Coordinates of C-alpha atoms and ligand atoms in Angstrom, one line a residue:
M70 CA 0.0 0.3 0.1
R71 CA 1.7 3.4 -0.7
I72 CA 0.3 6.7 0.4
R73 CA -0.4 9.1 -2.6
Y74 CA -1.4 12.7 -2.8
L75 CA -5.0 13.0 -4.3
P76 CA -5.1 15.2 -7.2
E77 CA -6.7 18.8 -7.2
T78 CA -9.9 17.6 -8.5
L79 CA -10.3 14.8 -6.7
I80 CA -10.1 17.0 -3.5
N81 CA -12.2 19.4 -4.5
Q82 CA -15.0 16.7 -5.1
I83 CA -14.5 15.3 -1.4
A84 CA -14.6 18.6 -0.1
A85 CA -17.8 19.5 -2.2
G86 CA -19.6 16.5 -0.9
E87 CA -19.6 18.2 2.4
V88 CA -20.5 21.7 1.4
I89 CA -22.8 21.0 -1.6
E90 CA -24.6 18.0 -0.2
R91 CA -27.8 18.7 -2.7
P92 CA -29.4 21.4 -4.7
A93 CA -30.7 23.4 -2.1
A94 CA -27.1 23.3 -0.4
A95 CA -25.8 24.8 -3.4
I96 CA -28.7 27.5 -3.6
K97 CA -28.1 28.7 0.1
E98 CA -24.3 29.5 -0.5
L99 CA -25.4 31.2 -4.2
V100 CA -27.7 33.2 -2.3
E101 CA -25.7 33.8 0.8
N102 CA -23.1 35.1 -1.5
A103 CA -25.5 37.7 -2.9
L104 CA -26.5 38.8 0.1
D105 CA -23.0 39.3 1.3
A106 CA -22.7 41.3 -2.2
G107 CA -25.1 43.9 -0.9
A108 CA -27.6 42.6 -3.6
S109 CA -31.1 44.0 -2.9
E110 CA -33.0 42.1 -5.6
I111 CA -32.3 38.1 -5.9
S112 CA -33.8 35.7 -8.5
I113 CA -33.5 32.5 -8.8
T114 CA -34.3 30.1 -11.6
V115 CA -34.4 26.1 -11.3
R116 CA -35.5 23.6 -13.6
G117 CA -35.6 19.9 -12.6
G118 CA -35.7 20.4 -8.9
G119 CA -31.9 22.0 -9.4
K120 CA -30.5 19.1 -10.9
S121 CA -30.6 19.9 -14.6
L122 CA -30.2 23.9 -14.1
I123 CA -29.8 26.8 -11.2
V124 CA -29.3 30.2 -12.4
I125 CA -29.1 32.8 -9.6
E126 CA -28.9 36.5 -10.5
D127 CA -28.2 39.3 -8.0
N128 CA -27.9 43.4 -8.5
G129 CA -25.1 43.5 -5.8
S130 CA -21.6 44.6 -5.9
G131 CA -20.2 42.4 -8.7
M132 CA -16.6 41.2 -9.2
S133 CA -13.5 42.5 -10.9
Q134 CA -11.9 40.5 -13.5
E135 CA -9.0 39.7 -10.9
E136 CA -11.5 38.9 -8.3
L137 CA -13.3 36.9 -10.8
A138 CA -10.7 34.4 -11.5
A139 CA -9.8 34.1 -7.6
A140 CA -13.7 33.7 -6.8
I141 CA -13.6 30.1 -8.1
D142 CA -10.5 28.9 -6.1
R143 CA -10.4 26.8 -3.1
H144 CA -10.2 29.1 -0.1
A145 CA -10.0 32.3 -1.9
T146 CA -12.4 34.4 -0.1
S147 CA -12.9 38.5 0.2
K148 CA -14.7 37.9 3.7
L149 CA -11.9 37.3 6.2
P150 CA -9.8 40.4 6.3
G151 CA -7.6 39.5 9.1
D152 CA -6.6 35.8 10.4
D153 CA -9.5 35.8 13.0
L154 CA -12.4 32.9 12.5
L155 CA -14.2 35.0 15.2
D156 CA -14.3 37.8 13.4
I157 CA -17.3 37.1 10.9
K158 CA -19.3 39.8 9.3
H159 CA -20.5 37.9 6.3
L160 CA -22.5 34.6 5.8
G161 CA -19.4 33.4 4.0
F162 CA -15.7 33.2 5.4
R163 CA -14.7 29.6 3.9
G164 CA -14.0 30.5 0.0
E165 CA -15.2 26.9 -0.7
A166 CA -18.7 27.2 -1.9
L167 CA -17.5 27.9 -5.7
A168 CA -14.8 25.8 -5.7
S169 CA -17.3 23.1 -4.8
I170 CA -19.8 23.9 -7.1
A171 CA -17.4 24.3 -9.7
A172 CA -15.7 20.6 -8.8
V173 CA -19.0 18.9 -9.4
A174 CA -21.0 20.8 -12.1
K175 CA -20.8 23.0 -15.2
L176 CA -20.3 26.5 -13.8
S177 CA -20.6 30.1 -15.3
I178 CA -20.4 33.2 -13.8
S179 CA -20.6 36.7 -15.6
T180 CA -20.1 39.8 -13.4
S181 CA -19.8 43.3 -13.6
Q182 CA -19.0 46.0 -11.3
D183 CA -21.5 48.8 -11.5
G184 CA -20.8 50.6 -14.9
Q185 CA -17.7 48.7 -15.7
E186 CA -17.2 46.1 -18.4
G187 CA -18.5 42.9 -17.6
W188 CA -16.2 39.2 -17.8
Q189 CA -17.3 35.8 -17.9
I190 CA -15.6 32.5 -16.8
R191 CA -16.9 28.9 -17.4
V192 CA -15.6 26.0 -15.5
E193 CA -16.3 22.2 -15.9
G194 CA -15.6 19.8 -13.7
G195 CA -12.9 21.7 -12.4
R196 CA -11.1 23.0 -15.5
K197 CA -11.2 26.4 -15.9
A198 CA -11.8 28.1 -19.1
P199 CA -9.9 31.6 -19.7
I200 CA -12.2 34.9 -18.8
T201 CA -14.0 36.3 -21.5
P202 CA -15.5 39.9 -21.9
A203 CA -19.2 39.9 -21.0
A204 CA -22.3 41.8 -21.8
Q205 CA -23.4 41.8 -18.2
T206 CA -23.4 45.4 -16.5
K207 CA -24.5 45.2 -12.7
G208 CA -24.2 42.8 -10.5
T209 CA -23.8 38.8 -10.7
R210 CA -25.1 36.1 -12.8
I211 CA -24.1 32.7 -11.8
E212 CA -25.6 29.3 -13.8
V213 CA -25.0 26.0 -12.4
R214 CA -26.0 23.3 -14.9
D215 CA -25.8 19.5 -14.7
L216 CA -25.4 19.4 -11.1
F217 CA -23.3 16.4 -9.5
Y218 CA -22.7 15.3 -13.1
A219 CA -19.0 14.9 -12.2
T220 CA -20.1 12.7 -8.9
P221 CA -22.3 10.0 -10.3
A222 CA -22.4 8.5 -7.1
R223 CA -24.3 11.7 -5.2
L224 CA -26.2 12.1 -8.4
K225 CA -27.7 8.6 -8.0
F226 CA -28.4 9.5 -4.0
M227 CA -30.6 12.6 -5.0
K228 CA -34.1 12.4 -4.1
S229 CA -37.1 13.3 -6.8
E230 CA -37.2 16.4 -8.2
R231 CA -39.9 17.5 -6.8
A232 CA -38.6 16.8 -3.3
E233 CA -35.2 18.6 -4.2
F234 CA -37.3 21.5 -5.0
I235 CA -39.4 21.5 -1.6
A236 CA -36.2 21.8 0.4
I237 CA -35.0 24.7 -2.2
K238 CA -38.1 26.6 -1.5
E239 CA -38.1 25.7 2.3
I240 CA -34.2 27.0 2.4
I241 CA -35.0 30.4 0.6
Q242 CA -37.8 31.1 2.6
R243 CA -35.7 30.7 6.0
I244 CA -33.1 32.8 4.4
A245 CA -35.9 35.5 3.0
M246 CA -37.1 35.7 6.6
A247 CA -33.9 37.4 7.7
Y248 CA -33.9 39.9 5.0
P249 CA -37.1 41.4 4.6
R250 CA -35.7 44.4 2.3
V251 CA -34.3 42.0 -0.1
R252 CA -36.3 41.2 -3.1
F253 CA -36.6 37.5 -3.6
T254 CA -38.0 35.4 -6.7
L255 CA -38.0 31.8 -7.2
T256 CA -38.9 30.0 -10.7
H257 CA -39.0 26.3 -11.1
D258 CA -39.8 24.7 -14.6
E259 CA -41.1 28.3 -15.7
K260 CA -43.6 28.5 -13.0
T261 CA -43.4 31.2 -10.3
A262 CA -43.0 29.4 -7.0
L263 CA -42.2 32.4 -4.8
L264 CA -42.4 36.4 -5.1
L265 CA -41.4 38.1 -2.1
P266 CA -41.0 41.9 -2.7
A267 CA -39.0 43.9 -0.6
E268 CA -40.8 44.8 2.6
Q269 CA -40.1 48.1 4.8
D270 CA -41.6 46.1 8.1
P271 CA -40.1 42.5 8.7
K272 CA -43.2 41.5 10.1
A273 CA -45.0 41.4 6.6
R274 CA -42.0 39.0 5.4
L275 CA -42.6 36.9 8.3
A276 CA -46.1 36.8 7.9
K277 CA -45.7 35.9 4.1
I278 CA -43.9 33.0 4.8
M279 CA -45.3 31.4 8.3
G280 CA -48.7 32.7 7.4
T281 CA -51.5 34.7 8.8
E282 CA -52.5 32.2 11.1
F283 CA -49.7 32.2 12.7
F284 CA -49.5 36.2 13.4
D285 CA -52.8 35.9 14.6
N286 CA -52.0 33.3 17.3
A287 CA -48.2 35.0 18.1
M288 CA -46.6 36.5 21.0
E289 CA -43.9 39.3 20.0
I290 CA -40.6 38.2 21.9
A291 CA -37.9 41.4 22.3
S292 CA -35.7 40.7 25.3
E293 CA -32.0 41.9 26.0
R294 CA -29.5 40.4 28.5
E295 CA -25.6 41.6 28.2
G296 CA -25.6 42.8 24.7
I297 CA -27.1 39.8 23.5
A298 CA -30.6 40.5 21.7
L299 CA -33.4 38.2 20.7
S300 CA -36.1 39.4 19.0
G301 CA -39.2 37.8 17.2
F302 CA -42.2 35.9 17.5
A303 CA -43.7 33.0 19.4
G304 CA -47.1 31.2 18.5
L305 CA -49.1 30.3 21.3
P306 CA -49.0 26.3 22.8
T307 CA -52.2 25.6 21.3
L308 CA -51.2 26.1 18.3
H309 CA -48.4 23.4 17.2
R310 CA -47.1 21.0 14.9
K311 CA -46.1 17.2 14.6
T312 CA -42.1 18.3 13.6
A313 CA -40.0 21.4 14.3
Q314 CA -40.4 22.3 10.8
H315 CA -41.7 25.5 11.5
Q316 CA -38.9 26.9 14.1
Y317 CA -37.3 29.4 12.3
L318 CA -34.0 30.2 14.4
Y319 CA -31.5 32.6 13.2
V320 CA -27.9 33.7 15.0
N321 CA -26.8 37.1 13.3
G322 CA -28.8 36.8 10.5
R323 CA -28.1 33.2 9.6
P324 CA -30.8 30.6 9.5
V325 CA -29.3 27.5 11.9
R326 CA -31.1 24.4 12.9
D327 CA -29.2 24.3 16.2
K328 CA -29.6 21.7 19.1
L329 CA -28.7 24.2 22.2
L330 CA -31.6 26.4 20.3
Q331 CA -33.9 23.6 19.9
G332 CA -33.4 22.5 23.4
C333 CA -34.3 25.9 24.7
V334 CA -37.6 26.1 23.3
R335 CA -38.7 22.4 24.1
A336 CA -37.6 23.6 27.6
A337 CA -39.5 26.6 27.7
Y338 CA -42.5 25.2 26.2
M339 CA -42.4 22.1 28.3
D340 CA -45.1 22.7 30.8
V341 CA -47.9 23.6 28.2
L342 CA -47.2 21.3 25.4
A343 CA -46.8 17.5 24.8
R344 CA -43.3 16.1 24.2
D345 CA -43.9 15.3 20.8
R346 CA -45.3 18.4 19.7
H347 CA -43.7 21.5 18.6
P348 CA -44.5 25.2 18.8
L349 CA -44.0 27.7 15.6
L350 CA -41.7 30.6 16.2
A351 CA -39.1 32.6 14.1
L352 CA -36.5 34.0 16.8
F353 CA -33.7 36.1 16.0
L354 CA -30.8 36.3 18.0
Q355 CA -28.1 39.0 17.6
L356 CA -24.8 38.7 19.4
P357 CA -21.4 40.2 18.8
S358 CA -19.5 37.8 16.5
E359 CA -16.4 37.4 18.9
Q360 CA -19.0 35.4 21.1
V361 CA -20.0 32.7 18.8
D362 CA -18.0 30.3 16.6
M363 CA -19.8 29.6 13.1
N364 CA -17.5 27.6 11.9
V365 CA -19.1 24.3 13.4
H366 CA -20.8 22.7 10.4
P367 CA -20.0 22.4 7.1
A368 CA -23.4 24.1 5.7
K369 CA -22.9 26.5 8.5
T370 CA -26.2 25.7 10.3
E371 CA -24.8 24.7 13.9
V372 CA -23.1 27.3 16.0
R373 CA -21.1 27.1 19.2
F374 CA -21.4 30.1 22.1
Q375 CA -19.1 31.1 23.9
D376 CA -21.3 31.6 27.0
P377 CA -24.2 29.0 26.5
G378 CA -25.8 29.4 29.7
L379 CA -26.3 33.2 29.1
V380 CA -27.7 32.4 25.9
R381 CA -29.9 29.6 27.2
G382 CA -31.2 31.8 30.4
L383 CA -32.1 34.9 27.9
I384 CA -34.1 32.4 25.4
I385 CA -36.0 30.5 27.8
S386 CA -36.5 33.1 30.2
A387 CA -37.7 35.3 27.2
L388 CA -40.2 32.6 25.9
K389 CA -41.8 31.8 29.6
H390 CA -42.2 35.2 30.5
A391 CA -44.2 35.6 27.0
L392 CA -46.2 32.3 27.7
H393 CA -46.8 33.3 31.3
E394 CA -48.4 36.8 30.1
N395 CA -50.1 35.3 27.4
G396 CA -51.4 31.9 29.7
Q397 CA -54.8 33.1 29.0
S398 CA -55.4 32.7 25.7
A399 CA -56.2 30.2 23.7
S400 CA -55.3 30.6 20.1
S401 CA -58.2 31.8 17.5
S402 CA -57.4 28.9 15.2
V403 CA -58.9 26.7 18.2
S404 CA -62.2 28.6 17.6
N405 CA -61.8 28.6 14.2
A406 CA -61.4 25.2 13.9
T407 CA -64.9 24.9 16.2
L408 CA -66.3 27.2 13.7
G409 CA -65.5 25.2 10.7
S410 CA -66.3 22.2 12.3
F411 CA -69.6 23.1 12.9
Q412 CA -71.2 23.0 9.1
P413 CA -69.7 19.7 7.7
A414 CA -70.1 17.9 10.6
N415 CA -73.7 17.4 10.3
H416 CA -74.6 18.6 6.8
P417 CA -73.4 18.0 3.6
A418 CA -71.7 21.0 1.9
P419 CA -74.3 23.6 0.5
S420 CA -73.7 24.4 -3.3
L421 CA -73.4 28.0 -2.5
P422 CA -72.9 29.4 -6.0
L423 CA -76.2 28.3 -7.5
H424 CA -78.2 29.6 -4.8
R425 CA -76.2 33.2 -4.0
G426 CA -78.2 36.0 -4.5
S427 CA -81.5 34.2 -5.0
H428 CA -82.5 33.8 -1.4
A429 CA -80.8 37.1 -0.1
A430 CA -83.7 37.5 2.6
V431 CA -83.5 33.9 3.6
P432 CA -80.4 33.2 5.8
K433 CA -78.8 30.9 3.1
Y434 CA -77.8 28.1 5.6
Y435 CA -81.4 27.1 6.3
A436 CA -82.6 27.7 2.8
Q437 CA -81.2 25.1 1.4
H438 CA -81.5 22.0 3.7
Q439 CA -84.8 20.1 3.5
G440 CA -84.6 18.3 6.6
M441 CA -83.7 20.9 8.6
Q442 CA -87.2 21.9 9.7
D443 CA -87.6 18.3 11.5
S444 CA -84.2 18.1 13.4
Y445 CA -84.8 22.0 14.4
A446 CA -88.3 21.0 16.0
Q447 CA -86.9 18.1 17.4
S448 CA -84.0 20.0 19.4
F449 CA -87.0 22.1 20.9
E450 CA -88.9 19.1 22.2
A451 CA -85.8 18.2 24.0
Y452 CA -84.7 21.6 25.2
Q453 CA -86.1 21.5 29.3
P454 CA -86.3 24.9 30.4
S455 CA -87.0 23.9 33.9
A456 CA -83.1 22.0 34.0
R457 CA -81.6 24.9 33.4
T458 CA -83.2 27.4 36.0
E459 CA -82.5 25.6 38.9
T460 CA -79.0 25.9 38.9
M461 CA -79.0 29.5 37.7
P462 CA -77.7 32.6 39.9
E463 CA -79.8 35.7 40.5
A464 CA -80.1 38.1 37.3
A465 CA -77.8 41.0 39.0
E466 CA -74.9 38.6 40.1
E467 CA -75.1 37.0 36.8
Q468 CA -74.7 40.3 34.9
S469 CA -71.3 40.8 36.9
L470 CA -70.2 36.9 36.4
E471 CA -70.4 37.8 32.6
S472 CA -67.9 40.7 32.7
H473 CA -65.2 38.0 33.8
P474 CA -63.0 36.7 30.7
L475 CA -64.3 33.1 31.2
G476 CA -68.0 34.6 32.1
A477 CA -71.1 32.9 33.8
A478 CA -71.7 29.5 33.4
R479 CA -74.7 28.7 31.9
A480 CA -75.2 24.8 31.6
Q481 CA -72.9 21.8 31.4
I482 CA -73.4 19.3 28.9
H483 CA -72.1 15.5 28.3
E484 CA -71.1 15.8 31.8
N485 CA -67.7 17.4 30.8
Y486 CA -68.4 20.3 29.0
I487 CA -69.0 23.8 30.6
I488 CA -71.2 26.7 28.5
T489 CA -70.6 30.1 29.6
Q490 CA -71.9 33.4 28.2
T491 CA -69.6 36.5 28.2
E492 CA -69.9 39.9 27.3
E493 CA -68.5 39.3 23.7
G494 CA -70.4 35.7 23.3
M495 CA -69.9 32.1 24.8
V496 CA -67.1 30.0 26.1
I497 CA -67.2 26.1 25.8
V498 CA -64.7 24.8 28.7
D499 CA -63.7 21.3 28.9
Q500 CA -63.7 20.6 32.4
H501 CA -61.4 18.1 32.9
A502 CA -58.5 19.8 30.6
A503 CA -58.6 22.9 32.6
H504 CA -58.9 20.9 36.4
E505 CA -55.9 19.2 35.3
R506 CA -54.0 22.6 34.8
L507 CA -55.4 24.0 38.1
V508 CA -54.2 20.7 40.0
Y509 CA -50.5 20.7 38.0
E510 CA -49.8 24.4 39.0
K511 CA -51.0 24.2 42.4
F512 CA -48.6 20.9 42.6
K513 CA -45.8 23.2 40.9
A514 CA -46.5 26.2 43.6
Q515 CA -46.3 23.8 46.4
I516 CA -42.9 22.6 45.5
A517 CA -41.4 26.0 44.8
S518 CA -42.5 27.0 48.3
T519 CA -41.8 24.1 50.1
G520 CA -39.1 22.4 47.8
I521 CA -39.0 18.9 46.6
E522 CA -38.8 16.1 49.2
R523 CA -36.0 13.6 48.8
Q524 CA -36.6 10.1 49.4
G525 CA -33.3 8.3 50.5
L526 CA -32.2 5.1 49.6
L527 CA -31.7 2.1 51.6
A528 CA -28.8 1.5 49.5
P529 CA -27.0 3.7 47.3
D530 CA -27.3 3.0 43.6
I531 CA -24.1 2.7 42.0
V532 CA -24.5 4.1 38.5
T533 CA -21.1 3.5 36.5
L534 CA -20.5 6.1 33.6
E535 CA -17.6 7.3 31.4
A536 CA -15.2 9.1 33.5
S537 CA -16.0 12.1 32.2
D538 CA -19.4 12.0 32.2
A539 CA -19.1 10.9 36.2
Q540 CA -17.0 14.4 36.6
H541 CA -19.7 16.6 34.8
V542 CA -22.6 15.2 36.8
L543 CA -20.9 15.7 40.1
A544 CA -19.8 19.0 39.2
H545 CA -23.8 19.6 39.4
A546 CA -24.2 17.9 42.2
E547 CA -25.3 20.7 44.2
E548 CA -27.8 22.2 41.8
L549 CA -29.1 18.8 41.3
A550 CA -29.2 18.0 45.1
K551 CA -31.7 21.1 45.2
L552 CA -34.0 19.1 42.8
G553 CA -34.1 15.9 44.7
L554 CA -31.0 13.9 43.2
E555 CA -28.2 13.4 45.9
L556 CA -25.0 12.2 44.4
E557 CA -21.6 11.0 45.7
P558 CA -18.6 10.1 44.1
F559 CA -17.9 6.8 43.5
G560 CA -14.4 5.8 42.1
V561 CA -13.5 7.6 39.0
D562 CA -16.2 6.2 36.9
A563 CA -19.5 5.9 38.8
V564 CA -21.6 8.0 41.3
A565 CA -23.4 6.6 43.8
V566 CA -27.1 8.0 44.2
Q567 CA -28.1 8.5 47.8
A568 CA -31.7 9.9 47.6
V569 CA -34.3 10.8 44.7
P570 CA -37.0 13.3 44.5
A571 CA -39.7 11.5 46.4
L572 CA -42.2 12.2 43.4
L573 CA -39.8 10.1 40.9
S574 CA -39.0 7.2 43.6
G575 CA -40.3 3.9 42.2
R576 CA -41.2 5.8 38.9
V577 CA -37.9 6.3 37.1
D578 CA -34.8 4.3 36.5
T579 CA -32.0 5.9 38.5
R580 CA -29.4 4.8 35.7
T581 CA -31.3 5.9 32.6
L582 CA -32.0 9.4 34.2
V583 CA -28.3 10.0 35.5
Q584 CA -27.1 8.5 31.9
D585 CA -29.6 11.4 30.1
I586 CA -28.5 14.1 32.6
A587 CA -25.0 13.3 31.6
D588 CA -25.4 13.6 28.0
E589 CA -27.3 16.7 28.4
L590 CA -24.4 18.4 30.2
A591 CA -21.6 17.1 28.0
E592 CA -23.8 18.6 24.9
N593 CA -25.3 22.1 26.5
G594 CA -23.8 22.4 29.7
Q595 CA -27.0 22.2 31.4
S596 CA -29.6 19.6 32.1
D597 CA -33.5 19.6 31.9
S598 CA -33.6 16.0 32.6
M599 CA -34.7 16.4 36.1
E600 CA -37.3 19.1 35.7
E601 CA -38.9 17.2 32.5
R602 CA -39.2 14.2 34.6
I603 CA -40.4 15.9 37.8
N604 CA -43.2 17.9 35.7
H605 CA -43.9 14.9 33.9
V606 CA -44.9 13.2 36.5
L607 CA -46.7 16.2 38.0
S608 CA -48.6 16.2 35.1
T609 CA -49.5 12.5 35.1
M610 CA -50.4 13.0 38.5
A611 CA -52.5 16.2 37.8
C612 CA -54.1 14.3 35.1
H613 CA -55.3 11.5 37.5
G614 CA -56.3 13.8 40.1
S615 CA -58.4 16.0 38.2
V616 CA -62.2 15.9 37.6
R617 CA -62.7 13.3 35.3
S618 CA -65.0 13.8 32.9
G619 CA -68.4 12.7 33.9
R620 CA -69.0 14.6 36.9
R621 CA -72.0 16.9 37.2
M622 CA -71.1 20.5 38.8
N623 CA -73.9 22.7 39.8
A624 CA -73.6 26.6 38.9
Q625 CA -71.7 27.7 41.9
E626 CA -69.0 24.9 41.4
M627 CA -68.5 25.7 37.6
N628 CA -68.1 29.4 38.5
A629 CA -65.6 28.7 40.8
L630 CA -63.7 26.9 38.5
L631 CA -63.7 29.5 36.3
R632 CA -62.7 31.9 38.2
Q633 CA -59.8 30.0 39.5
M634 CA -58.9 29.4 35.7
E635 CA -58.7 32.8 35.7
D636 CA -56.3 33.3 38.5
T637 CA -54.2 30.3 37.0
P638 CA -51.0 30.7 34.7
Y639 CA -50.9 28.9 31.6
S640 CA -54.9 28.0 32.3
A641 CA -55.6 28.4 28.3
Q642 CA -54.2 25.0 27.9
C643 CA -53.8 21.7 29.9
N644 CA -50.2 20.2 30.2
H645 CA -50.4 18.5 27.0
G646 CA -51.3 21.5 24.6
R647 CA -54.9 20.8 24.4
P648 CA -56.9 24.1 24.7
T649 CA -59.1 24.1 28.0
Y650 CA -61.5 26.4 26.4
V651 CA -63.3 27.8 23.2
N652 CA -64.2 31.2 22.9
L653 CA -66.6 32.0 20.5
Q654 CA -67.5 35.7 19.7
L655 CA -71.1 36.6 19.2
S656 CA -70.3 37.7 15.9
D657 CA -69.0 34.3 14.9
I658 CA -72.4 32.8 16.5
E659 CA -74.4 35.4 14.0
R660 CA -71.8 34.4 11.0
L661 CA -72.7 30.8 11.3
F662 CA -76.3 31.2 11.2
G663 CA -75.6 33.8 8.2
R664 CA -76.8 36.8 10.5
S665 CA -74.1 39.0 9.5
Ligands
ADP764 P1 -17.1 32.8 0.3 O1 -18.4 33.4 0.4 O2 -16.6 32.0 1.5 O3 -16.2 33.6 0.5 P2 -17.3 31.7 -2.1 O4 -16.6 30.3 -2.8 O5 -18.9 31.6 -1.6 O6 -16.6 31.6 -0.7 O7 -17.2 32.8 -2.8 C1 -15.6 33.4 -3.2 C2 -15.7 34.6 -3.6 O8 -16.2 34.9 -4.7 C3 -16.6 35.6 -2.2 O9 -15.8 36.0 -1.3 C4 -16.8 37.2 -3.3 O10 -15.7 37.7 -3.1 C5 -16.8 36.4 -4.5 N1 -18.1 36.3 -4.8 C6 -19.2 35.1 -5.2 N2 -20.2 35.4 -5.4 C7 -20.4 36.6 -5.8 C8 -21.4 37.3 -6.1 N3 -22.8 36.8 -6.1 N4 -21.4 38.9 -6.1 C9 -19.9 39.2 -5.8 N5 -19.1 38.7 -5.3 C10 -19.5 37.3 -5.3
MG765 MG1 -19.9 32.0 -0.2

């Protein structure tokens, strides 16, 4: 076996494998270059999911003839003025993207520095053709044909054109969110897929990408600590998704998928959302460039913070604060969904266009259902006024109750839903979910005031770990003890668990618990495992200790529950992120009956 030095083209292809993983990755690099060049308009044209053609045009600074020649060489960049990898003011800094693309595709660049003559260069499979004059008068146009033709192995692993295109659109949206003043257009196979005009107000760009539903149900976040600023929008916990795909996180204008940041989001919503559900949010973290290392991941999507604890503290407390402030509001999407479900659930969809205008005076909804009269009459018979008056309080008292946010209890149906009247409409409360939240918050308040009770173990549990893990865990022994977990050193690679929180005793495997804590400490310098588990147990206990659906309540009891909800943090949702109540405005109800 002989060691040999690899030829330049092969070196570039190997590097390209890391940086340019798929068409979307190439586009990300090229769009970042356009932004770094100060472009205010960027147009992206792709064909065949980006595999056959990518064209990126920008109106940025352009390049001189010499710069153009250097641009496609590996490790040639205009963006690192000194030798400090922490002094990064641009999206690019490695000088790798163009070289990588040139190594695996047919690349052609035309560029011009405002008003000066234009130049063009072509590179195929790493071989440069001489620079020639070009008709370009402003900015840069980059054309990438037959991506990965030089690396058939990679080509084979491309997904369908559609899947590649979805990834392209996603990455452009992610970048565009952070650059509202730049106009972006994306065309795929001759069809316009994205048109994002330049916006003065960053919120307008966010709304275009995340949708108005998000905006109607988002809390504004603005917080600062020791020169680190966090801004953006976070969704109410009742608006959630199965994946974290709708979480847009940025560090200094750069979209990232960072574990630490994702962990912060999870920790902040831990109390108000089931573990497998994810909130929607767009958060922008801004901090001095020397406090963050961007050079961690080939696609620059992960970062390392100089002071991770500070960043974590800032994000978690900003989110928790907002959640607390908005703890009483369930998302409007909940009531919209409710309203939406009224109609299709029981009746065939009305054929509106046929009837539009011809029944102007008659509520159109009734006019189209022959069977309506019957069921309408039937429901009147089933209605028993006497059952209602019995439990209802005096009129004057009633009035004052209605002024409370959750209103005055009017009825309980199916032994679980409380119907209340508010000044502006009505509320339906899920009494079990509501009670679950009340019990849970009570448990937490108790723990906060009296501390967590410990349960000593008769014989200590010896947990063997890697030596470094054991040290990590022991370094945090004091904090852990506050949460009820008592640890002592045991040799170099083990800890002796002396006591566990009484709440968890018999419910968790100490080994897994300690290992999880060690893993989290190694990764983030901080661990939520204990708190998460304790909260999980509390929430299970709350669930079992709550009024099960099926219990009848009288008006007094119902009103007492409503008042308690109004006084309890996070009471708009149960511990699993399900809403505890739905608010229907009178105007919504009128709309249902075609009255408005
Ligand atoms: P990096 O962005 O890390 O510097 P690239 O390989 O992406 O590395 O680009 C190399 C250089 O080419 C950049 O530093 C920049 O000077 C120049 N360049 C690339 N794209 C453009 C563009 N669209 N407009 C102006 N200059 C560009
Ligand atoms: Mg670049």
